[in-house]
Short mmCIF file of C-alpha atoms and ligand atoms in Angstrom, two decimals:
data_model
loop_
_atom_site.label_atom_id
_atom_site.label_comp_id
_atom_site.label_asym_id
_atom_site.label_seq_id
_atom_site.Cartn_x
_atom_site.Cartn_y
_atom_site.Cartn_z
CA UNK A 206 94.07 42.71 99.21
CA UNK A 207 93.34 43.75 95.45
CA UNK A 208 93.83 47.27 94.46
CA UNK A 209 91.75 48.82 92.09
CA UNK A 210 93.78 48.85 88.93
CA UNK A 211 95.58 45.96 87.13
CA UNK A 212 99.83 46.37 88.29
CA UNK A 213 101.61 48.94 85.83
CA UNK A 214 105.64 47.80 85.87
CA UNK A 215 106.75 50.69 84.19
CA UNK A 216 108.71 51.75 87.63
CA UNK A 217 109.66 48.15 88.22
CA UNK A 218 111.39 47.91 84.68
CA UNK A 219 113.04 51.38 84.88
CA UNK A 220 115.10 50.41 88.19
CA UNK A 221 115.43 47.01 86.02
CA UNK A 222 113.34 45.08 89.12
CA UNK A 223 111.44 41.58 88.14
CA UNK A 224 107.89 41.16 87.70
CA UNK A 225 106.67 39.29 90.36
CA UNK A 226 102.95 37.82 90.79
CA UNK A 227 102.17 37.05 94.06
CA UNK A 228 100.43 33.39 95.02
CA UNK A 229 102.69 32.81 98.09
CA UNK A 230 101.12 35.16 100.52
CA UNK A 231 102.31 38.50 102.41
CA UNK A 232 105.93 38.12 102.69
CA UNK A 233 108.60 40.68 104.15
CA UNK A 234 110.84 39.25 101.24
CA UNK A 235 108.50 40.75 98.59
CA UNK A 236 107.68 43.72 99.86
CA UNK A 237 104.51 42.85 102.64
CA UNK A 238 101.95 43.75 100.63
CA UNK A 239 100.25 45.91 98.16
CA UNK A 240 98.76 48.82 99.60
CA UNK A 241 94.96 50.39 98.23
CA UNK A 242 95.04 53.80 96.35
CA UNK A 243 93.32 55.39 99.68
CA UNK A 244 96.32 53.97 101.84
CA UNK A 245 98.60 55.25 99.25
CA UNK A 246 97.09 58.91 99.27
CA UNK A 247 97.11 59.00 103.08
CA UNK A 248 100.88 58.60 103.03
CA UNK A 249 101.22 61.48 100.23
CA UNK A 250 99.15 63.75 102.25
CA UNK A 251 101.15 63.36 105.60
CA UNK A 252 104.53 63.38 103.35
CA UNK A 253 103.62 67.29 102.36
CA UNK A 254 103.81 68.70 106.16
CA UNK A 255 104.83 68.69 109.11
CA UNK A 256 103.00 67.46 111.92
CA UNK A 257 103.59 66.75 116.06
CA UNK A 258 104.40 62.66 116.05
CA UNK A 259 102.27 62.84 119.26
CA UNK A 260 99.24 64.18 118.30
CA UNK A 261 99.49 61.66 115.18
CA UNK A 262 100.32 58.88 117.75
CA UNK A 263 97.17 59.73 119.91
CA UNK A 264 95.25 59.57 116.67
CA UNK A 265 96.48 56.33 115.77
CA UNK A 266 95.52 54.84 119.17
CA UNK A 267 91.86 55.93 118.88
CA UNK A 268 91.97 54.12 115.59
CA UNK A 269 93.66 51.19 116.78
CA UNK A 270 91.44 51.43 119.65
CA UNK A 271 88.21 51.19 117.57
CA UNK A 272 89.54 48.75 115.58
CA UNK A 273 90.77 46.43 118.28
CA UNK A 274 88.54 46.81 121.25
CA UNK A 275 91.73 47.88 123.48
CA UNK A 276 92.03 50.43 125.61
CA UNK A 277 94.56 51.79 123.35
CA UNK A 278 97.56 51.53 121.05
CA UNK A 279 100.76 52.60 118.92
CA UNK A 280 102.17 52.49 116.10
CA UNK A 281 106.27 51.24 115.40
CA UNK A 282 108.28 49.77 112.42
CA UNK A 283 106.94 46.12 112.33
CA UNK A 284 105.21 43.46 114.85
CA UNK A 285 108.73 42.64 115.33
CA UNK A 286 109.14 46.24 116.89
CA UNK A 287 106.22 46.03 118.46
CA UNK A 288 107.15 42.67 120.71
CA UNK A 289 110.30 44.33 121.88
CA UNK A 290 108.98 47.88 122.67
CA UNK A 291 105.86 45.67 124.53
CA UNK A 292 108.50 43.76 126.91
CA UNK A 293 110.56 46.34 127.16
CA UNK A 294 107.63 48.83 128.65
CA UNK A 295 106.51 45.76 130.50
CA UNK A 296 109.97 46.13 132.40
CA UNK A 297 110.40 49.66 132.70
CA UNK A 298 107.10 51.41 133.28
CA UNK A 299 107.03 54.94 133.20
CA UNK A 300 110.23 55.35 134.27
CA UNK A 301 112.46 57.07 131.82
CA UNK A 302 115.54 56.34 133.74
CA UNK A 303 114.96 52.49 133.20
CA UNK A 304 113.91 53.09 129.67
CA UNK A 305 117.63 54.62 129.06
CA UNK A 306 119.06 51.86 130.75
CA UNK A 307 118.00 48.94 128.44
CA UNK A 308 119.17 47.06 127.16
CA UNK A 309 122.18 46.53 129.48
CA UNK A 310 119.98 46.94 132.87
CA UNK A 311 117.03 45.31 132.39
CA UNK A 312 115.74 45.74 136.33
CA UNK A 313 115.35 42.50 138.23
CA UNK A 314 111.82 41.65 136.58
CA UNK A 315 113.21 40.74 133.07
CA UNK A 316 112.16 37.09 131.72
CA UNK A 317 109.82 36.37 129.69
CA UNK A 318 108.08 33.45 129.69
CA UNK A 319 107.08 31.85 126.23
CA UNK A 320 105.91 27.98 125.08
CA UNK A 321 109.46 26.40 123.51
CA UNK A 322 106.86 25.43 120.56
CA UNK A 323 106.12 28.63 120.12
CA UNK A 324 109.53 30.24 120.03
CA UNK A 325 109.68 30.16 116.07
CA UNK A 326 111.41 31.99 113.02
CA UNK A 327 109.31 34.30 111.07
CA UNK A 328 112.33 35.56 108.88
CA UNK A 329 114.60 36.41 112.24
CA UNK A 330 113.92 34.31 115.87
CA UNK A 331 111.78 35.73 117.55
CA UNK A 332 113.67 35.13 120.71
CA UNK A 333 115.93 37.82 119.24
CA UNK A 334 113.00 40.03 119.44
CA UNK A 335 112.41 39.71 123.24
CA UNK A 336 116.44 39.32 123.92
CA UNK A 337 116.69 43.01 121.65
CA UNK A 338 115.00 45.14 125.26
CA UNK A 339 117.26 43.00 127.52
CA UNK A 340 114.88 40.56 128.74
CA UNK A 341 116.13 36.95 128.70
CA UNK A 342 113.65 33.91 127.24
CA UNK A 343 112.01 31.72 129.58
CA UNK A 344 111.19 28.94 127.81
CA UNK A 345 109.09 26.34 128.95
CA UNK A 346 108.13 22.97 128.06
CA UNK A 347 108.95 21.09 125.18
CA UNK A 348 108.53 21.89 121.50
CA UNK A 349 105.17 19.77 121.22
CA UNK A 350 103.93 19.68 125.15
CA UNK A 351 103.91 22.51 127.23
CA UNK A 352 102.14 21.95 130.53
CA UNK A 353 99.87 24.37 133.17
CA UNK A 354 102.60 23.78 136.19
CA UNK A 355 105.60 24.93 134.04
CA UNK A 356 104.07 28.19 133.18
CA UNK A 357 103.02 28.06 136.93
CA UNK A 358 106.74 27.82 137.90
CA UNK A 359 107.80 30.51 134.93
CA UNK A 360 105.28 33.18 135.76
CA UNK A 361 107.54 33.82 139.23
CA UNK A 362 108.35 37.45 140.72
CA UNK A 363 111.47 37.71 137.91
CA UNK A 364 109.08 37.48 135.35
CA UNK A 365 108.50 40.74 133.45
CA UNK A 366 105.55 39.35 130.65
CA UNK A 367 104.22 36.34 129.14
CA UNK A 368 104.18 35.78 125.42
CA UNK A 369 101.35 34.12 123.52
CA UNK A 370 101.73 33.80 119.68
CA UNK A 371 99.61 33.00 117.16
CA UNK A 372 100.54 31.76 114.01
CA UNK A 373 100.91 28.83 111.24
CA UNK A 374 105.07 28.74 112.40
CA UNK A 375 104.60 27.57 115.82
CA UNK A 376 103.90 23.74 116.66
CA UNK A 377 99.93 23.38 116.78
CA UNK A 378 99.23 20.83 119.40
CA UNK A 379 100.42 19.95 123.08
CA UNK A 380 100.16 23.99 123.92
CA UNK A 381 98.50 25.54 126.85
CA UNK A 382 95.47 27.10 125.69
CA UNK A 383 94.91 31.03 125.27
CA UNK A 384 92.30 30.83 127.77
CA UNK A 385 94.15 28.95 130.14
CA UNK A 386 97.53 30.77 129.63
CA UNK A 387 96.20 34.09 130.31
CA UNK A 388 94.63 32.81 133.40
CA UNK A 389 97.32 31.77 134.92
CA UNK A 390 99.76 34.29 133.90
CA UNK A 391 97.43 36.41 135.65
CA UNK A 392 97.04 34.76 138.81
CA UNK A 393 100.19 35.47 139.50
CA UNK A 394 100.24 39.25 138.00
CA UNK A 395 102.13 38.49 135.29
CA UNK A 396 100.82 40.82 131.73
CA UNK A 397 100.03 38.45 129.00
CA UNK A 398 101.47 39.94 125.29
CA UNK A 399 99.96 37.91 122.28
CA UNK A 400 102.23 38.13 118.78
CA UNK A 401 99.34 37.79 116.38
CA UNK A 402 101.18 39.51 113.71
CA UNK A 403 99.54 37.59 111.24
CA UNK A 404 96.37 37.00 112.10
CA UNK A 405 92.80 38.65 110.69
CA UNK A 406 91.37 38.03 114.42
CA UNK A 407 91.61 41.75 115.62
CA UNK A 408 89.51 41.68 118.60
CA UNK A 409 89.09 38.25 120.70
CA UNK A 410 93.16 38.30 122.42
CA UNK A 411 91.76 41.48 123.72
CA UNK A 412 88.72 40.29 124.52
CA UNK A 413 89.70 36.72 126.54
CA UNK A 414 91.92 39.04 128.40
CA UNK A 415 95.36 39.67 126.61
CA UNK A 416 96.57 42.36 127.62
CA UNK A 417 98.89 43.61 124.64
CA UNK A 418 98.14 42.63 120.84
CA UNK A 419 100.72 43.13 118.24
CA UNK A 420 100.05 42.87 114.54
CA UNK A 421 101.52 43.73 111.37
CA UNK A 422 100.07 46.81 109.57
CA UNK A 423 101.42 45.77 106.40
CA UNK A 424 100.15 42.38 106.15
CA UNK A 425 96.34 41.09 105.76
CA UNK A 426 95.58 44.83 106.53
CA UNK A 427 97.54 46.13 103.49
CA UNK A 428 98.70 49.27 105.00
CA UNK A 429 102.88 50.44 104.65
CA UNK A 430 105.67 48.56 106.93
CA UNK A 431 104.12 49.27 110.38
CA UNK A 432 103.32 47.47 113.24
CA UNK A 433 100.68 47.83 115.86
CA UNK A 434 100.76 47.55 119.73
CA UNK A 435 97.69 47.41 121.30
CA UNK A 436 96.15 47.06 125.08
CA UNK A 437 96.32 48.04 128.02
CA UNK A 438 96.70 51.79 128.63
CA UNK A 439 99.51 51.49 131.16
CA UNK A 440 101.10 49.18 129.12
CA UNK A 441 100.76 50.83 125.58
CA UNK A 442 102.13 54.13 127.32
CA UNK A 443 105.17 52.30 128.80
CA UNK A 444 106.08 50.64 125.72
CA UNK A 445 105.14 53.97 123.31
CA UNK A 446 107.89 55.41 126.18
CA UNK A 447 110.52 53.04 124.63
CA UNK A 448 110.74 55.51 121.36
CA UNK A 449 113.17 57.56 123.55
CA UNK A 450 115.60 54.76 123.44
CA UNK A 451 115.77 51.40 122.25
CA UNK A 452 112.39 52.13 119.98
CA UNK A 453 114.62 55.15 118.35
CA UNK A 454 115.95 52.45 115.56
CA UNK A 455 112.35 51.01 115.07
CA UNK A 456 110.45 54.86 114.76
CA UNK A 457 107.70 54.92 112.63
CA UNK A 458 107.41 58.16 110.81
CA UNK A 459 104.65 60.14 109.76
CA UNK A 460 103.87 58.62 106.23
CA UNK A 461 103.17 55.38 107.77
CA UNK A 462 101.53 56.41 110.04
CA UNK A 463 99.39 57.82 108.45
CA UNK A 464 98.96 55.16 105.57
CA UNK A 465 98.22 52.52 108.97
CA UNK A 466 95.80 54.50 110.31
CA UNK A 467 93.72 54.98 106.53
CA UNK A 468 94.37 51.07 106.45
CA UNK A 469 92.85 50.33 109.49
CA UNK A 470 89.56 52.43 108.82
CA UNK A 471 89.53 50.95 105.53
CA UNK A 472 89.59 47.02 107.27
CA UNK A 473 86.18 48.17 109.02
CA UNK A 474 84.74 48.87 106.09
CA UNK A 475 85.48 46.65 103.51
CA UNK A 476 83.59 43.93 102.00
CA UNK A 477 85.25 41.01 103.44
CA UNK A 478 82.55 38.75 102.24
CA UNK A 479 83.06 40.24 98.44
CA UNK A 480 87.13 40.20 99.09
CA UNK A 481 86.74 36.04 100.34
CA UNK A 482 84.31 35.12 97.06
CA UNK A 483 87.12 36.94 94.54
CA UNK A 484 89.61 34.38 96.35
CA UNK A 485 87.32 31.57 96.22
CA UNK A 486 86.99 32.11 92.61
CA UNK A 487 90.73 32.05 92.13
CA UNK A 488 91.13 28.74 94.20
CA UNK A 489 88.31 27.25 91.78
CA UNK A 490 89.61 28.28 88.78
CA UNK A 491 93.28 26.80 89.82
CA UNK A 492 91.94 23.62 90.89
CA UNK A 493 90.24 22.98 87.83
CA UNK A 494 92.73 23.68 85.83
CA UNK A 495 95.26 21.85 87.65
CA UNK A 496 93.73 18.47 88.08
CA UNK A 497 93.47 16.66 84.58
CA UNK A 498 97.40 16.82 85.18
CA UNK A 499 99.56 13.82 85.92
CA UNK A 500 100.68 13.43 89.13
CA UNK A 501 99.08 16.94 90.23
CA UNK A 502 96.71 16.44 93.01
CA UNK A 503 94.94 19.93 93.65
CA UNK A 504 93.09 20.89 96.88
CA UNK A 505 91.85 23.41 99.21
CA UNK A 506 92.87 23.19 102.46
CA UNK A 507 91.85 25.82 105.29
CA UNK A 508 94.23 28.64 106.90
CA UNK A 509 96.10 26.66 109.74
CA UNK A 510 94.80 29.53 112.66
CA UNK A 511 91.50 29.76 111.61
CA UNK A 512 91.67 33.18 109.43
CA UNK A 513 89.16 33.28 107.38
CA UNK A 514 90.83 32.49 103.61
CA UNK A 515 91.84 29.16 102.28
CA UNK A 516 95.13 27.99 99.77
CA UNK A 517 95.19 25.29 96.69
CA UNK A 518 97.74 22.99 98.18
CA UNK A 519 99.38 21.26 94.90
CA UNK A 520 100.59 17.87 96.36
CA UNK A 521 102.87 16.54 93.42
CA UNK A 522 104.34 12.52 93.00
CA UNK A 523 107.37 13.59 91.39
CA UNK A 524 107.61 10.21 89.37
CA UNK A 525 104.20 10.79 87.44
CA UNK A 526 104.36 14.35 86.96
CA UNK A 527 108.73 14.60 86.08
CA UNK A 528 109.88 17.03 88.40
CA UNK A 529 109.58 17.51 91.92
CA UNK A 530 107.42 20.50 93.90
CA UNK A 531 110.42 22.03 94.79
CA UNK A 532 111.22 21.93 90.98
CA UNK A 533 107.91 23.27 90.23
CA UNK A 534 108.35 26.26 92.48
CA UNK A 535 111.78 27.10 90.95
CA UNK A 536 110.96 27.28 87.88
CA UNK A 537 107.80 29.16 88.21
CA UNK A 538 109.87 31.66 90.17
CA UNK A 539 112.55 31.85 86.91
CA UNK A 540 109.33 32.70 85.15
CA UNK A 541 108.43 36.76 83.42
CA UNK A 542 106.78 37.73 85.78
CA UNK A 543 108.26 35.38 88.26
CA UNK A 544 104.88 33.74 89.73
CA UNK A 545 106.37 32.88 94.09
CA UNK A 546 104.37 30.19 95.34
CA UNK A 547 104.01 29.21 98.99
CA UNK A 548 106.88 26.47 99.38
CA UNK A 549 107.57 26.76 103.17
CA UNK A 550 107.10 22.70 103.32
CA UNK A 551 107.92 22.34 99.40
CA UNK A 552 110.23 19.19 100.85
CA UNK A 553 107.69 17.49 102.04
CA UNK A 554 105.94 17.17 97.93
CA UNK A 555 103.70 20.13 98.11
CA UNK A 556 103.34 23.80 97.58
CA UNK A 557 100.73 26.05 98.10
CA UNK A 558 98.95 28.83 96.61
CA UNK A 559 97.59 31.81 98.17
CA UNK A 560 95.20 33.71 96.27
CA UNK A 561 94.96 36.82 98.92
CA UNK A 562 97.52 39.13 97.36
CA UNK A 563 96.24 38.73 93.79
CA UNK A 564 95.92 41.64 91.23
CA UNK A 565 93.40 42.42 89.01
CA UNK A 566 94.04 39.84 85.84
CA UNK A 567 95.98 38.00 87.70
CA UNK A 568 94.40 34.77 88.36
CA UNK A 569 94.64 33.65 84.83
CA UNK A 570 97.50 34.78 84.19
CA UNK A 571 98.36 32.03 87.08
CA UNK A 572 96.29 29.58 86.02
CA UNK A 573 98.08 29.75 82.32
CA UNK A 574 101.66 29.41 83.87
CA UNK A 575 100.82 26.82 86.21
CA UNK A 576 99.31 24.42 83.51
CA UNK A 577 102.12 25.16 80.97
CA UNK A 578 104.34 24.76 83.84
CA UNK A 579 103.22 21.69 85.38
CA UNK A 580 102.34 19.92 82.42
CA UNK A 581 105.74 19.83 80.98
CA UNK A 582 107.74 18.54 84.05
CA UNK A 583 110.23 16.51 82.45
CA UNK A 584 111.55 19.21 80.78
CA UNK A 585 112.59 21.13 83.89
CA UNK A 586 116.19 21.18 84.75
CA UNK A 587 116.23 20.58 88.62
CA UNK A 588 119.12 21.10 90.70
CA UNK A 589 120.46 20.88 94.52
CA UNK A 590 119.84 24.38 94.98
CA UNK A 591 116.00 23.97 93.74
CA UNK A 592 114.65 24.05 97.65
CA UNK A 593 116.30 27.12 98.83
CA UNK A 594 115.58 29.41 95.63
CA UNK A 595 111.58 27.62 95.56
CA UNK A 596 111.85 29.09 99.85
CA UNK A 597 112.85 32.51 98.27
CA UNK A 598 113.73 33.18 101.85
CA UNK A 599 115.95 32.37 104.29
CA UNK A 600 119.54 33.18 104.81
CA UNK A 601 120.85 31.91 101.27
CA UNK A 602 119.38 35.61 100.12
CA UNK A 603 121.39 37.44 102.25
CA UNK A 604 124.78 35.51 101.21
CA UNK A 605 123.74 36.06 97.50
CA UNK A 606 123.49 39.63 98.08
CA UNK A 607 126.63 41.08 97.08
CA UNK A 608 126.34 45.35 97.10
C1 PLP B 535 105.25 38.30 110.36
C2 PLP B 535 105.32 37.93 111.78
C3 PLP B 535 106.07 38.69 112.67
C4 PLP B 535 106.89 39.86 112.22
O1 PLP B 535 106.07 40.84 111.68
P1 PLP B 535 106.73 42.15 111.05
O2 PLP B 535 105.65 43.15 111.13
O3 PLP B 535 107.08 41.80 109.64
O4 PLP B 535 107.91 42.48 111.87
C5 PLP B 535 106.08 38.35 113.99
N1 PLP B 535 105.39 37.29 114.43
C6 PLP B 535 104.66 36.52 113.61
C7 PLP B 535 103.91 35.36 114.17
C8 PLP B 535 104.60 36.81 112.25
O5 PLP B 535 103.87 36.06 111.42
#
């Protein structure tokens, strides 16, 4: 989401941060996302005084409730949060004697079944996620077939929830489909939970019956680090329940939420059509520029789940153009500002980039780097370590990082 005004670095350069332009999408890495000056002023004005978390957290759910069609909701640190505090209330209930006992006794309803193709990494497992309450990971099927008798056999009186998630990580064919999953998790009275932390889609898991939705507040809703839990009354209550032990490490405090909630009202009301054309125009603008190059094949390709935005995927034949696409993202990375492209399958000769996160000015600014960039590809020095620093990610980050 744009903000009104074109980025000012002047903090940035003080704590002697880089510049960073933002084509690769909304990553945890880089901060989630940009928030709106309304989101920002929400957050000031709860930051002044004090007020009862409750009362804030009933506000939130009406919000969350209006804005997903649940029952009701919460608010925690992240999505990630939010899928452990979910299984854990799915285990405990009301009960604040089993709440104090997780993780070590998770009660004898405590797997939780999930598609092995959808158990993936979205910067930790998210099998850690579900193992964090105490619950162990049922995994069924195979990574690319997953099959209505094995969730049949999973969804058994020792299982506590079943978990659906949506996203462009997991594998995208041989799964059980939402409609079908939810049906038979609840034939045999198991809750469904459905991680679409990611996705623009804020109503239909609710609608075809999930009965907890998670999503990030801080990604396409461009609200602070939050994340949002909602569903089923019973459900939300048991899980909100979990702040008064494992959730303690995962609280949310009053500036975010806050900043969520102002986010949330602002999604219903904004312009998506206006916000999708601006992006559109980027996506043009990049793909003309990019293809009189050599060996730089531009295209638009659609959002893998469906949300409504689409990416320039830049497929590049390293012999005509002189460097490889992991090459190319390095070095526009080593760039001031560093411009991060989308490189999660940069080995397979492609990278992507994602014009949602975009500031005013921005898009040229791209566009300008990009052709000076990719034009002079023999010149770039390449090296072994090209692929992890074009991922900006991953666990190389954390061993780099010496405090
Ligand atoms: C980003 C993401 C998460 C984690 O979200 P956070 O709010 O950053 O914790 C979980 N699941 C999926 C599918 C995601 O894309």
């Amino acid at each position: 989401m744009s903000a009104d005004t074109a980025p000012d670095w002047t903090w940035h350069e003080a704590q002697g941060l880089s510049r960073i332009v933002n084509v690769s999408g909304t990553m945890t890495g880089l901060g989630a996302s940009v928030t709106r000056p309304e989101v920002a002023e929400a957050t000031a004005a709860a930051m002044a005084r004090f007020a009862r978390i409750h009362e804030m957290q009933l506000a939130a759910s009406g919000t969350i409730a209006r804005l997903t069609g649940a029952e009701a909701g919460f608010l925690t640190a992240s999505a990630s949060a939010g899928i452990t505090l979910a299984i854990a209330g799915c285990m405990t209930g009301l009960s604040p004697a089993r709440v104090e006992a997780l993780p070590r006794d998770p009660g004898l309803r405590n797997a939780v079944a999930v598609q092995l193709g959808h158990l993936c990494d979205y910067g930790a497992p998210l099998s850690q996620s579900i193992e964090l309450a105490g619950a162990r990971v049922r995994p069924l099927g195979q990574s690319t077939q997953a099959t209505d008798y094995q969730l049949e056999a999973a969804c058994d009186e020792g299982c506590a929830a079943a978990l659906y998630v949506v996203s462009h990580h997991v594998v995208h064919y041989g799964q059980i489909p939402f409609e079908r999953f939810v049906a038979i998790a609840h034939e045999r009275g198991v809750p469904v939970i459905v991680d679409a932390a990611s996705e623009y889609d804020l109503t239909s898991f609710i609608a075809r019956g999930a009965d907890i939705a998670i999503y990030s507040g801080h990604k396409f809703l461009g609200g602070p680090t939050s994340g949002i839990v909602a569903g089923r009354k019973d459900l939300v209550r048991a899980g909100y329940m979990q702040n008064a032990g494992i959730g303690r490490g995962m609280k949310i405090g009053k500036e975010s939420i806050a900043g969520a909630m102002a986010a949330m009202e602002l999604w219903m009301t904004r312009d998506h059509a206006a916000v999708r054309a601006e992006e559109e125009a980027a996506l043009e603008m990049w793909q003309t520029a990019l293809e009189p190059l050599a060996g730089i094949t531009p295209h638009r390709i659609p959002d893998p789940t469906g949300n409504p935005l689409s990416r320039l995927q830049v497929n590049v034949d390293a012999g005509l153009a002189g460097c490889t696409a992991a090459g190319f993202a390095a070095a526009l990375g080593r760039r001031d500002p560093s411009i991060v492209v989308r490189a999660h399958e940069v080995e397979l000769g492609y990278f992507q980039l994602d014009p949602c996160n975009l500031r005013p000015g921005q898009a040229a600014l791209v566009r300008d780097a990009l052709v000076e960039v990719l034009s002079e590809g023999a010149a770039i020095e390449t090296s072994p370590e090209d692929l992890a620093s074009a991922r900006q990610g991953g666990i190389e980050g954390y061993l780099a990082w010496n405090a």
